[in-house]
PDB file of C-alpha atoms in Angstrom:
ATOM      1  CA  GLN A 163     -38.966  75.487 -27.474  1.00 88.00           C
ATOM      2  CA  VAL A 164     -37.400  71.295 -26.968  1.00 92.00           C
ATOM      3  CA  GLN A 165     -34.141  71.622 -29.348  1.00 96.00           C
ATOM      4  CA  LEU A 166     -32.607  67.977 -30.084  1.00 97.00           C
ATOM      5  CA  VAL A 167     -29.063  68.362 -32.274  1.00 97.00           C
ATOM      6  CA  GLU A 168     -27.692  65.287 -33.385  1.00 97.00           C
ATOM      7  CA  SER A 169     -24.058  64.823 -34.753  1.00 97.00           C
ATOM      8  CA  GLY A 170     -21.723  62.133 -35.333  1.00 97.00           C
ATOM      9  CA  GLY A 171     -22.733  60.444 -39.106  1.00 96.00           C
ATOM     10  CA  GLY A 172     -20.974  59.097 -42.096  1.00 97.00           C
ATOM     11  CA  LEU A 173     -19.536  56.870 -43.691  1.00 98.00           C
ATOM     12  CA  VAL A 174     -18.365  53.595 -42.243  1.00 98.00           C
ATOM     13  CA  GLN A 175     -16.503  50.288 -43.174  1.00 98.00           C
ATOM     14  CA  ALA A 176     -18.938  47.112 -42.311  1.00 98.00           C
ATOM     15  CA  GLY A 177     -17.214  46.278 -38.798  1.00 98.00           C
ATOM     16  CA  GLY A 178     -16.579  49.850 -38.211  1.00 98.00           C
ATOM     17  CA  SER A 179     -17.888  51.928 -35.170  1.00 98.00           C
ATOM     18  CA  LEU A 180     -20.104  55.487 -34.865  1.00 98.00           C
ATOM     19  CA  ARG A 181     -21.016  56.787 -32.123  1.00 98.00           C
ATOM     20  CA  LEU A 182     -23.693  59.667 -32.896  1.00 98.00           C
ATOM     21  CA  SER A 183     -24.182  62.633 -29.997  1.00 98.00           C
ATOM     22  CA  CYS A 184     -27.867  64.304 -29.453  1.00 98.00           C
ATOM     23  CA  ALA A 185     -27.785  67.473 -28.080  1.00 97.00           C
ATOM     24  CA  ALA A 186     -31.071  68.411 -25.829  1.00 96.00           C
ATOM     25  CA  SER A 187     -32.171  71.767 -24.617  1.00 93.00           C
ATOM     26  CA  GLY A 188     -35.882  73.537 -23.941  1.00 92.00           C
ATOM     27  CA  ARG A 189     -36.578  72.115 -21.302  1.00 87.00           C
ATOM     28  CA  THR A 190     -35.627  69.673 -18.157  1.00 86.00           C
ATOM     29  CA  PHE A 191     -35.814  66.092 -19.480  1.00 88.00           C
ATOM     30  CA  SER A 192     -35.838  64.242 -16.386  1.00 86.00           C
ATOM     31  CA  SER A 193     -39.627  62.384 -16.939  1.00 90.00           C
ATOM     32  CA  TYR A 194     -38.766  62.020 -20.620  1.00 93.00           C
ATOM     33  CA  ILE A 195     -37.619  59.289 -22.931  1.00 96.00           C
ATOM     34  CA  LEU A 196     -35.604  60.029 -25.151  1.00 96.00           C
ATOM     35  CA  GLY A 197     -35.008  57.768 -28.178  1.00 97.00           C
ATOM     36  CA  TRP A 198     -33.299  56.867 -31.314  1.00 98.00           C
ATOM     37  CA  PHE A 199     -35.592  56.169 -34.745  1.00 98.00           C
ATOM     38  CA  ARG A 200     -33.958  55.376 -38.375  1.00 98.00           C
ATOM     39  CA  GLN A 201     -34.886  55.812 -42.016  1.00 98.00           C
ATOM     40  CA  ALA A 202     -33.077  54.013 -44.914  1.00 96.00           C
ATOM     41  CA  PRO A 203     -34.235  54.893 -48.631  1.00 92.00           C
ATOM     42  CA  GLY A 204     -37.504  53.671 -49.484  1.00 95.00           C
ATOM     43  CA  LYS A 205     -38.534  52.163 -45.744  1.00 97.00           C
ATOM     44  CA  GLU A 206     -40.663  53.409 -42.747  1.00 97.00           C
ATOM     45  CA  ARG A 207     -39.094  55.010 -40.207  1.00 97.00           C
ATOM     46  CA  GLU A 208     -37.911  52.618 -37.408  1.00 97.00           C
ATOM     47  CA  PHE A 209     -36.834  52.425 -32.953  1.00 97.00           C
ATOM     48  CA  VAL A 210     -33.454  51.972 -32.692  1.00 98.00           C
ATOM     49  CA  ALA A 211     -33.108  52.300 -28.686  1.00 98.00           C
ATOM     50  CA  ALA A 212     -34.132  54.557 -25.878  1.00 98.00           C
ATOM     51  CA  ILE A 213     -33.308  56.340 -23.015  1.00 97.00           C
ATOM     52  CA  ARG A 214     -35.679  56.703 -19.874  1.00 96.00           C
ATOM     53  CA  TRP A 215     -33.620  59.592 -18.159  1.00 93.00           C
ATOM     54  CA  SER A 216     -34.275  59.447 -15.315  1.00 91.00           C
ATOM     55  CA  ARG A 217     -33.622  55.932 -14.655  1.00 91.00           C
ATOM     56  CA  GLY A 218     -31.178  55.033 -17.549  1.00 92.00           C
ATOM     57  CA  SER A 219     -33.522  51.950 -17.994  1.00 96.00           C
ATOM     58  CA  THR A 220     -32.350  51.357 -22.214  1.00 97.00           C
ATOM     59  CA  TYR A 221     -34.772  48.964 -24.494  1.00 97.00           C
ATOM     60  CA  TYR A 222     -33.008  48.027 -28.029  1.00 97.00           C
ATOM     61  CA  ALA A 223     -34.623  47.345 -31.258  1.00 97.00           C
ATOM     62  CA  ASP A 224     -34.125  43.169 -31.797  1.00 97.00           C
ATOM     63  CA  SER A 225     -31.630  44.769 -34.806  1.00 97.00           C
ATOM     64  CA  VAL A 226     -28.762  45.669 -32.960  1.00 98.00           C
ATOM     65  CA  LYS A 227     -28.829  44.450 -29.938  1.00 97.00           C
ATOM     66  CA  GLY A 228     -25.214  43.773 -28.642  1.00 97.00           C
ATOM     67  CA  ARG A 229     -23.952  46.216 -31.307  1.00 98.00           C
ATOM     68  CA  PHE A 230     -25.414  49.177 -30.160  1.00 98.00           C
ATOM     69  CA  THR A 231     -25.482  51.296 -26.702  1.00 98.00           C
ATOM     70  CA  ILE A 232     -27.585  54.109 -25.695  1.00 98.00           C
ATOM     71  CA  SER A 233     -26.405  56.500 -23.139  1.00 97.00           C
ATOM     72  CA  ARG A 234     -26.813  59.617 -21.543  1.00 96.00           C
ATOM     73  CA  ASP A 235     -24.788  62.520 -19.909  1.00 94.00           C
ATOM     74  CA  ASN A 236     -26.966  64.986 -17.641  1.00 90.00           C
ATOM     75  CA  ALA A 237     -24.520  67.416 -17.240  1.00 91.00           C
ATOM     76  CA  LYS A 238     -23.894  67.310 -21.084  1.00 93.00           C
ATOM     77  CA  ASN A 239     -27.726  67.199 -21.262  1.00 94.00           C
ATOM     78  CA  SER A 240     -27.290  64.493 -24.419  1.00 96.00           C
ATOM     79  CA  VAL A 241     -27.627  60.714 -25.388  1.00 97.00           C
ATOM     80  CA  TYR A 242     -24.935  59.000 -27.430  1.00 98.00           C
ATOM     81  CA  LEU A 243     -25.250  56.326 -29.693  1.00 98.00           C
ATOM     82  CA  GLN A 244     -22.822  53.827 -29.214  1.00 98.00           C
ATOM     83  CA  MET A 245     -23.257  52.012 -32.883  1.00 98.00           C
ATOM     84  CA  ASN A 246     -20.364  48.619 -33.012  1.00 98.00           C
ATOM     85  CA  SER A 247     -20.185  46.229 -35.685  1.00 98.00           C
ATOM     86  CA  LEU A 248     -21.903  48.049 -38.285  1.00 98.00           C
ATOM     87  CA  LYS A 249     -23.870  46.569 -40.880  1.00 97.00           C
ATOM     88  CA  PRO A 250     -24.967  47.800 -44.377  1.00 97.00           C
ATOM     89  CA  GLU A 251     -28.327  47.074 -43.457  1.00 97.00           C
ATOM     90  CA  ASP A 252     -27.600  49.739 -40.607  1.00 98.00           C
ATOM     91  CA  THR A 253     -27.302  52.543 -43.591  1.00 98.00           C
ATOM     92  CA  ALA A 254     -30.122  55.257 -42.826  1.00 98.00           C
ATOM     93  CA  VAL A 255     -30.523  58.753 -41.736  1.00 98.00           C
ATOM     94  CA  TYR A 256     -30.945  58.838 -37.952  1.00 98.00           C
ATOM     95  CA  TYR A 257     -33.313  60.562 -35.753  1.00 98.00           C
ATOM     96  CA  CYS A 258     -33.048  61.756 -32.000  1.00 98.00           C
ATOM     97  CA  ALA A 259     -36.310  62.584 -30.766  1.00 97.00           C
ATOM     98  CA  CYS A 260     -38.180  62.379 -26.938  1.00 96.00           C
ATOM     99  CA  THR A 261     -41.226  61.471 -25.359  1.00 95.00           C
ATOM    100  CA  ALA A 262     -43.328  62.675 -21.898  1.00 93.00           C
ATOM    101  CA  SER A 263     -45.458  59.122 -22.711  1.00 93.00           C
ATOM    102  CA  TYR A 264     -43.634  57.029 -20.095  1.00 91.00           C
ATOM    103  CA  TYR A 265     -43.679  54.009 -22.920  1.00 92.00           C
ATOM    104  CA  PRO A 266     -40.955  54.143 -25.589  1.00 92.00           C
ATOM    105  CA  GLN A 267     -43.028  53.295 -27.857  1.00 87.00           C
ATOM    106  CA  GLY A 268     -43.862  57.403 -27.494  1.00 87.00           C
ATOM    107  CA  PRO A 269     -45.782  58.975 -29.064  1.00 95.00           C
ATOM    108  CA  TYR A 270     -42.429  61.014 -29.358  1.00 96.00           C
ATOM    109  CA  ASP A 271     -42.855  64.701 -29.288  1.00 93.00           C
ATOM    110  CA  TYR A 272     -39.862  66.386 -30.625  1.00 96.00           C
ATOM    111  CA  TRP A 273     -37.994  65.281 -33.623  1.00 97.00           C
ATOM    112  CA  GLY A 274     -34.200  66.332 -34.019  1.00 97.00           C
ATOM    113  CA  GLN A 275     -32.892  66.527 -37.734  1.00 97.00           C
ATOM    114  CA  GLY A 276     -31.503  63.546 -38.325  1.00 97.00           C
ATOM    115  CA  THR A 277     -27.579  63.387 -39.140  1.00 98.00           C
ATOM    116  CA  GLN A 278     -26.857  60.506 -42.265  1.00 98.00           C
ATOM    117  CA  VAL A 279     -25.110  56.974 -41.689  1.00 98.00           C
ATOM    118  CA  THR A 280     -23.584  54.973 -44.460  1.00 98.00           C
ATOM    119  CA  VAL A 281     -21.988  51.124 -43.698  1.00 98.00           C
ATOM    120  CA  ALA A 282     -20.218  50.436 -46.831  1.00 97.00           C
ATOM    121  CA  ALA A 283     -19.770  47.217 -47.796  1.00 94.00           C
TER     122      ALA A 283
END
């Protein structure tokens, strides 16, 4: 059974940084893509970033390019999202997810429980 557990959310001032972590377990993820999504109140869930586990190829939404960096640690079976220059509009619940699809658009099969990120103006 795949499990994805996020951590690292919190409250930060605009312009600050946070690093989210996602601990993955339950299978070998070498053929998977792991991604981060977010959902703000009253809005649909949106794609943020993804990483192809085998090659380390990365994909980003235009809204976070240049500010967010996704990475992985094979030894720890973990994926990270380094978020810099945070803006109030980045406030959302952030979810880790994984897909066996070749494409970073998914569909994503497994989801974590989410972690709240709040950026104060």
